[in-house]
Short mmCIF file of C-alpha atoms in Angstrom, two decimals:
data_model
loop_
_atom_site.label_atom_id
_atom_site.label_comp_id
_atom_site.label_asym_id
_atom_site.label_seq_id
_atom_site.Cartn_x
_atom_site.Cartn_y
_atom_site.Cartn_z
CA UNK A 194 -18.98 203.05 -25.91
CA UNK A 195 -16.05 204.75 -23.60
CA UNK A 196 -14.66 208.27 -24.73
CA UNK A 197 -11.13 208.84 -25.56
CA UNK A 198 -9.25 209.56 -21.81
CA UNK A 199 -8.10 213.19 -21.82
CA UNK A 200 -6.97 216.28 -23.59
CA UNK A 201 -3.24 214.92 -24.49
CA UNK A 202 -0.39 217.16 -22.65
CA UNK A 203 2.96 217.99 -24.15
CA UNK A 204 3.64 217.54 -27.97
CA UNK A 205 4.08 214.31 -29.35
CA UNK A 206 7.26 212.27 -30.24
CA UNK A 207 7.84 211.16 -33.15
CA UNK A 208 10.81 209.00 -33.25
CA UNK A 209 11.22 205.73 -30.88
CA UNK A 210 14.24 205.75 -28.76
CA UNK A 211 14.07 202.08 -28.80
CA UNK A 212 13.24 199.12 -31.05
CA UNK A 213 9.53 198.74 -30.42
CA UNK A 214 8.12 201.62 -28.21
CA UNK A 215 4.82 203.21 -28.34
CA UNK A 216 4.55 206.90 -27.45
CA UNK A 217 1.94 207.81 -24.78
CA UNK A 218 0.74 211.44 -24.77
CA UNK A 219 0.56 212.25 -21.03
CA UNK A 220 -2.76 214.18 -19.60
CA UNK A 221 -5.42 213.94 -16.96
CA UNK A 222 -7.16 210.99 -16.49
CA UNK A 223 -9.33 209.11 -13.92
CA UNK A 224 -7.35 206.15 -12.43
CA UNK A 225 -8.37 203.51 -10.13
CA UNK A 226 -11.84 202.09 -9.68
CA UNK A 227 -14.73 202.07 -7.00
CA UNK A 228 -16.46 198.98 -8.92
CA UNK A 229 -14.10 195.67 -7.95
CA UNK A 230 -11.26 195.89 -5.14
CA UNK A 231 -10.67 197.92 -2.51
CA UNK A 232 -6.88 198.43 -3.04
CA UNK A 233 -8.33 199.82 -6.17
CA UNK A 234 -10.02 203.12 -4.63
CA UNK A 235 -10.90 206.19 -4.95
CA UNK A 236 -10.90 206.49 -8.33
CA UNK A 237 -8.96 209.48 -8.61
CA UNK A 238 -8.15 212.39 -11.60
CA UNK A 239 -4.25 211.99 -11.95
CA UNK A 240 -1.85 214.23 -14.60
CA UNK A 241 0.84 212.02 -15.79
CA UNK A 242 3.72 213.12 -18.38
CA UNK A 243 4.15 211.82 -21.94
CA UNK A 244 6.27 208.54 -22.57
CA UNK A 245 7.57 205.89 -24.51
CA UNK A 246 6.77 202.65 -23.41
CA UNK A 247 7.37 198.73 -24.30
CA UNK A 248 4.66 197.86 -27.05
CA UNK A 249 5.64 193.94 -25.44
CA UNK A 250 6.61 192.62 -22.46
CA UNK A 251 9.68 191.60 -21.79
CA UNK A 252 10.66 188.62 -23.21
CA UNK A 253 12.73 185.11 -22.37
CA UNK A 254 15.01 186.46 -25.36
CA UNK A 255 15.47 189.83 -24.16
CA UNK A 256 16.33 188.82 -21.15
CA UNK A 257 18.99 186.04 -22.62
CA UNK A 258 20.76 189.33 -23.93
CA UNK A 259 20.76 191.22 -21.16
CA UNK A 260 22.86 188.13 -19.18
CA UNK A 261 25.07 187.14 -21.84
CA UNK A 262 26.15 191.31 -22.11
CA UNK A 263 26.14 191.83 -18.24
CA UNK A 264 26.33 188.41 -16.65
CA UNK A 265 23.86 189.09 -13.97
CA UNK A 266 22.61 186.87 -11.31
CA UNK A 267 19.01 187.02 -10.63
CA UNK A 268 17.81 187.09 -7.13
CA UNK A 269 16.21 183.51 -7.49
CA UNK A 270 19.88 181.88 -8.53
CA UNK A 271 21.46 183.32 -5.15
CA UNK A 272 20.82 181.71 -1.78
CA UNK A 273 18.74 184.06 0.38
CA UNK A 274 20.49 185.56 3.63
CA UNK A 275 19.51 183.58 6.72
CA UNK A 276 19.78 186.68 8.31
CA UNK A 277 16.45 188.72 6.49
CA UNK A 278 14.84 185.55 6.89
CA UNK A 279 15.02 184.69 10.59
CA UNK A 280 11.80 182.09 10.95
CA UNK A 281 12.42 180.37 7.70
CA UNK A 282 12.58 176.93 7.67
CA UNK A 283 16.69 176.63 6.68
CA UNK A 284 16.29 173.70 4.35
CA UNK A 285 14.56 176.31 2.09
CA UNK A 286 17.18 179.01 2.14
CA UNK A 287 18.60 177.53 -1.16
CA UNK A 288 18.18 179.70 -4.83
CA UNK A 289 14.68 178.98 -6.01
CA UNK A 290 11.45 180.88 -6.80
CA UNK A 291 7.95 180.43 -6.88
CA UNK A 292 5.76 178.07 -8.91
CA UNK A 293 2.36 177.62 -9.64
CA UNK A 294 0.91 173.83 -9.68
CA UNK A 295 -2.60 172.95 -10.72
CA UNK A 296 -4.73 172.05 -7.80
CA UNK A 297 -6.20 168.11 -8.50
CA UNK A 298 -9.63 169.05 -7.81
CA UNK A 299 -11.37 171.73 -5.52
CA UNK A 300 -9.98 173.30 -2.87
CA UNK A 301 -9.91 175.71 -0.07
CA UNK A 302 -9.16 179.35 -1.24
CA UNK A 303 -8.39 180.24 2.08
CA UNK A 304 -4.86 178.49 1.72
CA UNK A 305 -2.19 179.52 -0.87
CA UNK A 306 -0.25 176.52 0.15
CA UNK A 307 -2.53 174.75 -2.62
CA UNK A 308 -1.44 175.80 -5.57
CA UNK A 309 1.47 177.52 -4.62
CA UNK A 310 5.00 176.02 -4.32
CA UNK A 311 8.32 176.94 -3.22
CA UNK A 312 10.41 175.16 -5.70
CA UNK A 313 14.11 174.81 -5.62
CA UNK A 314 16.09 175.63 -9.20
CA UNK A 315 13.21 177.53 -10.77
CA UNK A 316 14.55 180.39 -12.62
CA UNK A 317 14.15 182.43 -15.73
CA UNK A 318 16.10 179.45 -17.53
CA UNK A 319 13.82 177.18 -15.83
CA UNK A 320 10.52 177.99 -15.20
CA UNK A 321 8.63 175.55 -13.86
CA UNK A 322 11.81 173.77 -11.73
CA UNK A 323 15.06 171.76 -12.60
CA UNK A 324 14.08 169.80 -15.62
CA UNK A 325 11.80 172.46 -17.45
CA UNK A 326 13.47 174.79 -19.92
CA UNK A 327 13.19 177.94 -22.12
CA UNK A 328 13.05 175.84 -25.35
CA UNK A 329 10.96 177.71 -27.81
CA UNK A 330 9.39 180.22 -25.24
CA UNK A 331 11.83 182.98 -26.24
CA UNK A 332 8.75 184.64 -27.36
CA UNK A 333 7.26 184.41 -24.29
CA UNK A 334 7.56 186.86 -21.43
CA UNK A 335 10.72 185.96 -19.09
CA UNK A 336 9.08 185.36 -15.56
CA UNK A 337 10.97 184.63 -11.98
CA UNK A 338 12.72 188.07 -12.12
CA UNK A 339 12.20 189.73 -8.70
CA UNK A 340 12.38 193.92 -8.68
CA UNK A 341 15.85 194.32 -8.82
CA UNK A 342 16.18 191.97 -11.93
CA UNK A 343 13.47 194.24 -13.63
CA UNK A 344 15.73 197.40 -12.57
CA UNK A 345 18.81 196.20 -13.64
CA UNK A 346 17.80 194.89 -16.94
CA UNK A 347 15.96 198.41 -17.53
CA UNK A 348 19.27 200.10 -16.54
CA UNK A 349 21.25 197.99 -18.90
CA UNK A 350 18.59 198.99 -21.79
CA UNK A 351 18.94 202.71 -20.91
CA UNK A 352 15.13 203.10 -19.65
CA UNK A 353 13.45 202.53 -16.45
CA UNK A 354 10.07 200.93 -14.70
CA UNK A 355 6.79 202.91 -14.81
CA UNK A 356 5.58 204.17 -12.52
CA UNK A 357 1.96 202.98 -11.67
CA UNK A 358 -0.09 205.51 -12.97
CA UNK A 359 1.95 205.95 -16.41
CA UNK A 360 1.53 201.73 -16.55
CA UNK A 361 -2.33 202.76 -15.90
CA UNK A 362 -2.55 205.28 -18.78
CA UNK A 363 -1.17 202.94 -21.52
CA UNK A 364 -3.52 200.03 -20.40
CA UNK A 365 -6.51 202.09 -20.95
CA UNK A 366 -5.61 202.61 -24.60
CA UNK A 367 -7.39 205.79 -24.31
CA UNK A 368 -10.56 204.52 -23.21
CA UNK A 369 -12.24 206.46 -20.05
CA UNK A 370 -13.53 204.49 -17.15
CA UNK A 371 -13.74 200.88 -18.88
CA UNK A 372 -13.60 197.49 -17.33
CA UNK A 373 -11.31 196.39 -19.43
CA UNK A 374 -8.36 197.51 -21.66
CA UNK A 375 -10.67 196.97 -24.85
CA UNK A 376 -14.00 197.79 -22.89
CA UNK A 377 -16.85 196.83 -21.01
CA UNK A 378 -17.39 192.97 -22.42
CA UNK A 379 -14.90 190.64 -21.25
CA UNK A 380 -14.72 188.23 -24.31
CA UNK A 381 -16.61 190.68 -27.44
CA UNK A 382 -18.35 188.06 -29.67
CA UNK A 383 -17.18 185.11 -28.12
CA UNK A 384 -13.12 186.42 -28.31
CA UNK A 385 -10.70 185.87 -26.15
CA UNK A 386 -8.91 188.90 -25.79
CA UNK A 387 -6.05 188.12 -22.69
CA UNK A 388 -4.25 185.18 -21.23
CA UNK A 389 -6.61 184.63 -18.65
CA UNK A 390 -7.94 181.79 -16.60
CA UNK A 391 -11.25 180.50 -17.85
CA UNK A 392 -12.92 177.68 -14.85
CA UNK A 393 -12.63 177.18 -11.29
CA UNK A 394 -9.50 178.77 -10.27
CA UNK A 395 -7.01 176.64 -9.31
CA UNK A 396 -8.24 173.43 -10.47
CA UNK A 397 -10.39 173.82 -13.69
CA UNK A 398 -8.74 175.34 -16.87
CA UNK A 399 -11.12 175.40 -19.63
CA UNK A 400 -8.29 176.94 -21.35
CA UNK A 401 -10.69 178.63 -23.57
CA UNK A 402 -7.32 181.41 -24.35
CA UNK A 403 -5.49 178.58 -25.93
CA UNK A 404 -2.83 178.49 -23.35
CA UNK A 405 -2.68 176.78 -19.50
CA UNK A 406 0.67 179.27 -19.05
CA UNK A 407 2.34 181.85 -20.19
CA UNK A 408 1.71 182.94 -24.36
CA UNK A 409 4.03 184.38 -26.87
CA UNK A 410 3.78 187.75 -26.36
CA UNK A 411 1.50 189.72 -28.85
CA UNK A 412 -0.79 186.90 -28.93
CA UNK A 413 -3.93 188.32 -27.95
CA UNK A 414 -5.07 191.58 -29.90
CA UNK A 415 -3.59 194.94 -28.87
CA UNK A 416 -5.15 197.75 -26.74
CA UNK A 417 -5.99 201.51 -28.68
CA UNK A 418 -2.55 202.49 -27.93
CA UNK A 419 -1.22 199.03 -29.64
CA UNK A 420 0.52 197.80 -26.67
CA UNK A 421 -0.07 193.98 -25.95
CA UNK A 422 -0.65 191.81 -22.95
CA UNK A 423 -1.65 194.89 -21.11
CA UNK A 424 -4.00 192.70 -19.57
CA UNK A 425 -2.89 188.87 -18.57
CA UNK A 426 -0.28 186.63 -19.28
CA UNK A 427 2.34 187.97 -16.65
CA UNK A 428 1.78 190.66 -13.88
CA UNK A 429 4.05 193.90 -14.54
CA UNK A 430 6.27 195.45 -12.11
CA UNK A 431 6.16 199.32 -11.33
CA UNK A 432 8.41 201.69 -9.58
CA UNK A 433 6.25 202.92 -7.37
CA UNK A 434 5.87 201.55 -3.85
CA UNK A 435 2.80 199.69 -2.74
CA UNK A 436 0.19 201.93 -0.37
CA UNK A 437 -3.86 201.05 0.65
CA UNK A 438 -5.46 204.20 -1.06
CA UNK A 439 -8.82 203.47 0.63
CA UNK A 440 -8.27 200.45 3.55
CA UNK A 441 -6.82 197.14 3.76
CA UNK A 442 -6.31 194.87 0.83
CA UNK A 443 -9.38 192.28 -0.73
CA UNK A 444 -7.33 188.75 0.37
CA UNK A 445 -8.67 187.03 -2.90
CA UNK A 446 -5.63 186.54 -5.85
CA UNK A 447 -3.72 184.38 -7.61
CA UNK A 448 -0.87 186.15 -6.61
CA UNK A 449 1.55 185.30 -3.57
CA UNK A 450 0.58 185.20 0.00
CA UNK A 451 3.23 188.08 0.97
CA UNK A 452 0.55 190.49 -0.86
CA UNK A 453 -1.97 189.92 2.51
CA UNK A 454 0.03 191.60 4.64
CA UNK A 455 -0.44 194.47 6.51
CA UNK A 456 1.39 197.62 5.87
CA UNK A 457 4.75 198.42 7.42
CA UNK A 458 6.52 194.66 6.57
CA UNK A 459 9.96 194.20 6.98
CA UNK A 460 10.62 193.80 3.34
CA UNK A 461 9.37 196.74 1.14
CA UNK A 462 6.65 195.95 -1.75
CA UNK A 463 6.11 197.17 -4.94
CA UNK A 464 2.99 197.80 -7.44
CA UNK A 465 2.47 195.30 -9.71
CA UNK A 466 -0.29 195.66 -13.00
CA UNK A 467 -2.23 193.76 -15.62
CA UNK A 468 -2.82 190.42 -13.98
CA UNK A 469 -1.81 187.47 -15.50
CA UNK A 470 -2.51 183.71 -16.96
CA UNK A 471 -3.69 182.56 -13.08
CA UNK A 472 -6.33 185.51 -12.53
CA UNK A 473 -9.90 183.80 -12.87
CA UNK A 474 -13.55 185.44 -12.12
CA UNK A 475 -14.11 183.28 -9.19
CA UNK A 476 -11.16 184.33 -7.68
CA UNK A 477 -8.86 187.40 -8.61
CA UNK A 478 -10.49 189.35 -11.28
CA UNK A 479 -7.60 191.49 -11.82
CA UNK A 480 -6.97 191.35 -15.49
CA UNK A 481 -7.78 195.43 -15.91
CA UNK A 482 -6.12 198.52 -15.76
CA UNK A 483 -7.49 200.02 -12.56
CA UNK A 484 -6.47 196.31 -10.93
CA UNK A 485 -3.53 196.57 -8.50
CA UNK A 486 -1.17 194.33 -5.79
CA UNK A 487 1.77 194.81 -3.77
CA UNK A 488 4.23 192.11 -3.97
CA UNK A 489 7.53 191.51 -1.87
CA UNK A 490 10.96 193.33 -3.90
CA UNK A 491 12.63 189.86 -3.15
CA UNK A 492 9.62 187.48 -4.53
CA UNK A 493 9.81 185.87 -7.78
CA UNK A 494 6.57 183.91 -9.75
CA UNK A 495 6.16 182.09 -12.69
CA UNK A 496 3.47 184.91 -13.70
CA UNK A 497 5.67 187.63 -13.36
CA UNK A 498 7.08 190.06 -15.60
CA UNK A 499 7.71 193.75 -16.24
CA UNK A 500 7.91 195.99 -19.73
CA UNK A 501 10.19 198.84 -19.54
CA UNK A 502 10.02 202.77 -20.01
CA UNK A 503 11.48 206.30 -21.54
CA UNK A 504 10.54 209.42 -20.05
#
């Protein structure tokens, strides 16, 4: 049994700023792990302030809002700049996003190109490609929004992105040093408790969760601090800007190839949390709170998300 994280800091709040926010008491409290990934390490005492944050993540409906008040474009509707692009193929420089598509049998790990495709007209209103809609996922979370999507919807809502360690406090829902957000076993008594992969990642989906993609949000059972989907379903941006505490990054994830490469890239990445629907034990095992990737400010998936702040 895990002890509660640290001595709280700061007195508590009392009233929510916002329609469904859970107050975090900040405090000291040992982030990171020396157990799994190498990205992951040192584990490391870290003070963070107390804040309100998103009890869900965003969703397709919150999102809707946000464009219908502001009219924004997301980055994956808007043709990329040949320019910041210079060895792309240019039949590809057209609006589009990222999409995952279920390997036919087993395959080589070693090459994203297998269950990862670049598909032309997916968006937020279309997730997996032209064709596929939003139709009765407005529960789910909205996915294909690239950094500045998450930034400027946050801005519109009057809050902001955590920052990686205050994203690391909630998901521990004041548990010290577990695996998991809810502890040590991964399924307690046979339950699923995220929107995980279950099989041999990225064929076999024993879909043991319920779902082969995304899930409403709040689906899965809450962590101590009754925030959901703080592990699975989508990955969650951060504000803070993606660094190797302790030596290159593990290559193994479900999450884009731009994530392998070495520091110093031409386009900037950010910290992303939680892991999502595609994260599987025999292959990226990052469905916990000390898990972390980098991923490009301009790259958009159909596994990833964001929940929002108030400081």
């Amino acid at each position: 049994m895990q002890c509660v994280v640290h001595e709280a800091l700061g007195s508590p709040a009392t009233t929510s700023p916002a329609r469904d926010m859970v107050w975090i008491p900040g405090g000291r409290f040992r982030m990171g792990s020396n157990d799994f990934y190498p990205e992951e390490g040192p584990a490391r005492w870290v003070e963070v302030g107390g804040f309100w944050i998103d009890q869900y993540q965003v969703t397709v409906a919150d999102f809707d809002r946000f464009v219908r008040d502001t009219g924004h474009v997301t980055m994956a509707e808007v043709p990329p700049e040949a320019a910041d692009y210079p060895d792309a193929d240019p039949d590809l420089l057209v609006p589009g996003s990222l999409v995952f598509r279920k390997a036919p049998g087993p395959v080589s790990l070693a090459d994203y190109r297998n269950w990862w495709s670049w598909t032309p007209g997916a968006t937020w209103r279309h997730p997996e490609g032209p064709g596929s809609t939003i139709e009765g996922r407005d529960l789910h979370p909205v996915t294909h929004v690239a950094y500045s999507d998450a930034v400027a919807f946050a801005t519109w809502a009057g809050k902001e992105l955590p920052t990686e360690s205050e994203w690391e406090l909630a998901a521990r829902g004041g548990l010290a040093d577990a695996v998991f957000t809810w502890g040590d076993e991964f399924a307690p008594e046979g339950r699923m408790m995220a929107n995980t992969w279950q099989g041999a990642f990225p064929w076999q989906n024993l879909l043991l969760d319920g779902y082969a993609g995304t899930s409403p949000v709040g689906a899965f059972p809450p962590n101590g601090y009754s925030l959901y989907d703080m592990a699975g379903n989508v990955w969650e941006w951060t504000r803070d800007v993606f660094t190797y505490p302790a030596g290159p990054s593990a290559k193994a994830c479900c999450t884009t190839p731009v994530t392998t490469d070495e520091p110093g890239s031409a386009i900037p990445r950010h910290v992303i949390k939680g892991g999502s629907h595609l994260c599987a034990p025999n292959y990226c095992m990052r469905y916990r709170p000390a898990a972390r990737q980098g991923e490009a400010i301009d790259t958009s998936t159909c596994h990833l998300g964001f929940r929002c702040v108030i400081r």
